[in-house]
Amino acid sequence: MPTWALALRLMGVGWYVAASILIGIVGGLWLDKWLGTTIVFTIVGVVLGTTVAFYGLYRMVQPLMDNTDKGPEGE
């Protein structure tokens, strides 16, 4: 894989992680405001967003890890 393609993929992973956590926070804040609760749903949103982010991170980076284990010959 060319270096620029790897850089673009890793940049996409970074955006995915940031978006997942941000969506969890915004969704939690919205639910807290809508239901009139304190920070309960915000904390749940942060935990859920972080969980989704790191699961997605694992799934996106796993093929890259498999490619690097094969060595320079590609065997």
Short mmCIF file of N, CA and C in Angstrom, two decimals:
data_model
loop_
_atom_site.label_atom_id
_atom_site.label_comp_id
_atom_site.label_asym_id
_atom_site.label_seq_id
_atom_site.Cartn_x
_atom_site.Cartn_y
_atom_site.Cartn_z
N MET A 1 0.85 -1.17 0.00
CA MET A 1 0.00 0.00 0.00
C MET A 1 0.90 1.24 0.00
N PRO A 2 0.63 2.17 -0.90
CA PRO A 2 1.45 3.39 -0.93
C PRO A 2 1.31 4.19 0.37
N THR A 3 2.33 4.98 0.66
CA THR A 3 2.35 5.75 1.89
C THR A 3 1.19 6.73 1.96
N TRP A 4 0.86 7.37 0.84
CA TRP A 4 -0.23 8.35 0.85
C TRP A 4 -1.57 7.67 1.12
N ALA A 5 -1.75 6.45 0.64
CA ALA A 5 -3.00 5.73 0.88
C ALA A 5 -3.12 5.34 2.36
N LEU A 6 -2.01 4.95 2.95
CA LEU A 6 -2.00 4.63 4.37
C LEU A 6 -2.31 5.87 5.20
N ALA A 7 -1.73 7.01 4.81
CA ALA A 7 -1.98 8.26 5.53
C ALA A 7 -3.45 8.66 5.44
N LEU A 8 -4.05 8.50 4.26
CA LEU A 8 -5.47 8.83 4.11
C LEU A 8 -6.35 7.90 4.93
N ARG A 9 -6.00 6.63 4.97
CA ARG A 9 -6.79 5.69 5.76
C ARG A 9 -6.70 6.01 7.24
N LEU A 10 -5.51 6.33 7.71
CA LEU A 10 -5.35 6.66 9.12
C LEU A 10 -6.03 7.98 9.46
N MET A 11 -6.06 8.92 8.54
CA MET A 11 -6.77 10.17 8.76
C MET A 11 -8.27 9.90 8.85
N GLY A 12 -8.75 9.00 8.04
CA GLY A 12 -10.16 8.61 8.11
C GLY A 12 -10.50 7.95 9.42
N VAL A 13 -9.58 7.15 9.94
CA VAL A 13 -9.79 6.52 11.24
C VAL A 13 -9.90 7.59 12.33
N GLY A 14 -9.05 8.60 12.25
CA GLY A 14 -9.10 9.68 13.23
C GLY A 14 -10.42 10.42 13.19
N TRP A 15 -10.90 10.72 11.98
CA TRP A 15 -12.19 11.39 11.86
C TRP A 15 -13.32 10.50 12.38
N TYR A 16 -13.25 9.21 12.13
CA TYR A 16 -14.28 8.29 12.62
C TYR A 16 -14.34 8.28 14.14
N VAL A 17 -13.17 8.22 14.77
CA VAL A 17 -13.12 8.19 16.24
C VAL A 17 -13.69 9.51 16.79
N ALA A 18 -13.26 10.62 16.23
CA ALA A 18 -13.74 11.92 16.71
C ALA A 18 -15.24 12.06 16.50
N ALA A 19 -15.74 11.67 15.35
CA ALA A 19 -17.17 11.80 15.07
C ALA A 19 -18.00 10.90 15.97
N SER A 20 -17.54 9.68 16.23
CA SER A 20 -18.28 8.76 17.09
C SER A 20 -18.43 9.32 18.50
N ILE A 21 -17.34 9.83 19.04
CA ILE A 21 -17.40 10.37 20.40
C ILE A 21 -18.24 11.65 20.42
N LEU A 22 -18.08 12.50 19.42
CA LEU A 22 -18.85 13.74 19.38
C LEU A 22 -20.34 13.47 19.24
N ILE A 23 -20.72 12.52 18.42
CA ILE A 23 -22.14 12.18 18.26
C ILE A 23 -22.70 11.64 19.57
N GLY A 24 -21.91 10.84 20.29
CA GLY A 24 -22.36 10.35 21.60
C GLY A 24 -22.58 11.48 22.59
N ILE A 25 -21.67 12.45 22.60
CA ILE A 25 -21.80 13.58 23.52
C ILE A 25 -23.01 14.44 23.16
N VAL A 26 -23.13 14.80 21.89
CA VAL A 26 -24.25 15.65 21.47
C VAL A 26 -25.58 14.95 21.69
N GLY A 27 -25.64 13.66 21.36
CA GLY A 27 -26.87 12.91 21.60
C GLY A 27 -27.23 12.84 23.08
N GLY A 28 -26.23 12.65 23.93
CA GLY A 28 -26.48 12.63 25.36
C GLY A 28 -26.93 13.97 25.90
N LEU A 29 -26.31 15.05 25.42
CA LEU A 29 -26.73 16.39 25.84
C LEU A 29 -28.16 16.68 25.40
N TRP A 30 -28.49 16.28 24.17
CA TRP A 30 -29.84 16.49 23.67
C TRP A 30 -30.87 15.71 24.50
N LEU A 31 -30.58 14.45 24.80
CA LEU A 31 -31.50 13.65 25.61
C LEU A 31 -31.64 14.22 27.02
N ASP A 32 -30.54 14.68 27.60
CA ASP A 32 -30.61 15.29 28.93
C ASP A 32 -31.49 16.54 28.92
N LYS A 33 -31.34 17.35 27.89
CA LYS A 33 -32.16 18.56 27.80
C LYS A 33 -33.62 18.22 27.56
N TRP A 34 -33.87 17.26 26.68
CA TRP A 34 -35.24 16.88 26.31
C TRP A 34 -35.98 16.25 27.49
N LEU A 35 -35.29 15.40 28.26
CA LEU A 35 -35.92 14.71 29.38
C LEU A 35 -35.78 15.47 30.70
N GLY A 36 -35.00 16.53 30.72
CA GLY A 36 -34.83 17.32 31.93
C GLY A 36 -33.99 16.64 32.99
N THR A 37 -33.09 15.77 32.57
CA THR A 37 -32.23 15.08 33.53
C THR A 37 -30.90 15.81 33.65
N THR A 38 -30.08 15.35 34.56
CA THR A 38 -28.76 15.95 34.71
C THR A 38 -27.85 15.36 33.64
N ILE A 39 -26.63 14.99 33.97
CA ILE A 39 -25.68 14.54 32.95
C ILE A 39 -25.70 13.03 32.72
N VAL A 40 -26.79 12.38 33.08
CA VAL A 40 -26.86 10.92 32.98
C VAL A 40 -26.66 10.45 31.54
N PHE A 41 -27.45 10.98 30.63
CA PHE A 41 -27.37 10.53 29.24
C PHE A 41 -26.11 11.03 28.54
N THR A 42 -25.56 12.14 29.01
CA THR A 42 -24.30 12.61 28.45
C THR A 42 -23.19 11.61 28.76
N ILE A 43 -23.15 11.12 29.98
CA ILE A 43 -22.14 10.12 30.35
C ILE A 43 -22.37 8.83 29.58
N VAL A 44 -23.62 8.42 29.45
CA VAL A 44 -23.92 7.22 28.66
C VAL A 44 -23.51 7.42 27.21
N GLY A 45 -23.75 8.62 26.67
CA GLY A 45 -23.36 8.92 25.30
C GLY A 45 -21.86 8.89 25.10
N VAL A 46 -21.12 9.41 26.08
CA VAL A 46 -19.65 9.39 26.00
C VAL A 46 -19.15 7.95 26.02
N VAL A 47 -19.68 7.15 26.92
CA VAL A 47 -19.24 5.75 27.02
C VAL A 47 -19.61 4.98 25.75
N LEU A 48 -20.83 5.17 25.27
CA LEU A 48 -21.26 4.47 24.06
C LEU A 48 -20.47 4.94 22.84
N GLY A 49 -20.26 6.25 22.71
CA GLY A 49 -19.48 6.77 21.59
C GLY A 49 -18.05 6.29 21.61
N THR A 50 -17.45 6.23 22.80
CA THR A 50 -16.07 5.75 22.91
C THR A 50 -15.99 4.26 22.58
N THR A 51 -16.97 3.51 23.02
CA THR A 51 -16.99 2.07 22.71
C THR A 51 -17.11 1.85 21.21
N VAL A 52 -18.03 2.55 20.59
CA VAL A 52 -18.20 2.43 19.13
C VAL A 52 -16.93 2.87 18.41
N ALA A 53 -16.32 3.95 18.89
CA ALA A 53 -15.11 4.48 18.25
C ALA A 53 -13.97 3.47 18.29
N PHE A 54 -13.74 2.87 19.43
CA PHE A 54 -12.61 1.95 19.53
C PHE A 54 -12.89 0.61 18.86
N TYR A 55 -14.15 0.20 18.82
CA TYR A 55 -14.47 -1.01 18.06
C TYR A 55 -14.24 -0.75 16.56
N GLY A 56 -14.69 0.40 16.08
CA GLY A 56 -14.46 0.76 14.69
C GLY A 56 -12.99 0.93 14.38
N LEU A 57 -12.25 1.51 15.32
CA LEU A 57 -10.81 1.66 15.16
C LEU A 57 -10.15 0.29 15.01
N TYR A 58 -10.53 -0.64 15.84
CA TYR A 58 -9.98 -1.99 15.75
C TYR A 58 -10.30 -2.63 14.40
N ARG A 59 -11.55 -2.48 13.96
CA ARG A 59 -11.95 -3.08 12.68
C ARG A 59 -11.24 -2.44 11.49
N MET A 60 -10.97 -1.15 11.56
CA MET A 60 -10.32 -0.46 10.44
C MET A 60 -8.82 -0.71 10.39
N VAL A 61 -8.19 -0.89 11.54
CA VAL A 61 -6.74 -1.05 11.59
C VAL A 61 -6.34 -2.52 11.44
N GLN A 62 -7.25 -3.44 11.72
CA GLN A 62 -6.93 -4.87 11.66
C GLN A 62 -6.40 -5.29 10.29
N PRO A 63 -6.99 -4.88 9.16
CA PRO A 63 -6.40 -5.28 7.86
C PRO A 63 -5.00 -4.73 7.66
N LEU A 64 -4.72 -3.56 8.18
CA LEU A 64 -3.38 -3.00 8.05
C LEU A 64 -2.38 -3.82 8.85
N MET A 65 -2.78 -4.30 9.99
CA MET A 65 -1.90 -5.13 10.82
C MET A 65 -1.63 -6.47 10.14
N ASP A 66 -2.63 -7.02 9.47
CA ASP A 66 -2.45 -8.28 8.76
C ASP A 66 -1.48 -8.12 7.60
N ASN A 67 -1.51 -6.99 6.91
CA ASN A 67 -0.60 -6.75 5.79
C ASN A 67 0.83 -6.59 6.24
N THR A 68 1.07 -5.96 7.37
CA THR A 68 2.44 -5.72 7.81
C THR A 68 3.10 -6.97 8.38
N ASP A 69 2.30 -7.94 8.80
CA ASP A 69 2.88 -9.17 9.36
C ASP A 69 3.47 -10.08 8.28
N LYS A 70 3.14 -9.87 7.03
CA LYS A 70 3.55 -10.76 5.97
C LYS A 70 4.99 -10.54 5.52
N GLY A 71 5.57 -9.43 5.88
CA GLY A 71 6.96 -9.17 5.52
C GLY A 71 7.09 -8.53 4.16
N PRO A 72 8.30 -8.25 3.73
CA PRO A 72 8.51 -7.53 2.46
C PRO A 72 8.16 -8.35 1.23
N GLU A 73 8.21 -9.67 1.32
CA GLU A 73 7.91 -10.50 0.15
C GLU A 73 6.44 -10.66 -0.09
N GLY A 74 5.58 -10.39 0.93
CA GLY A 74 4.15 -10.54 0.79
C GLY A 74 3.67 -11.98 0.92
N GLU A 75 4.49 -12.83 1.52
CA GLU A 75 4.09 -14.23 1.67
C GLU A 75 3.36 -14.47 2.94
#
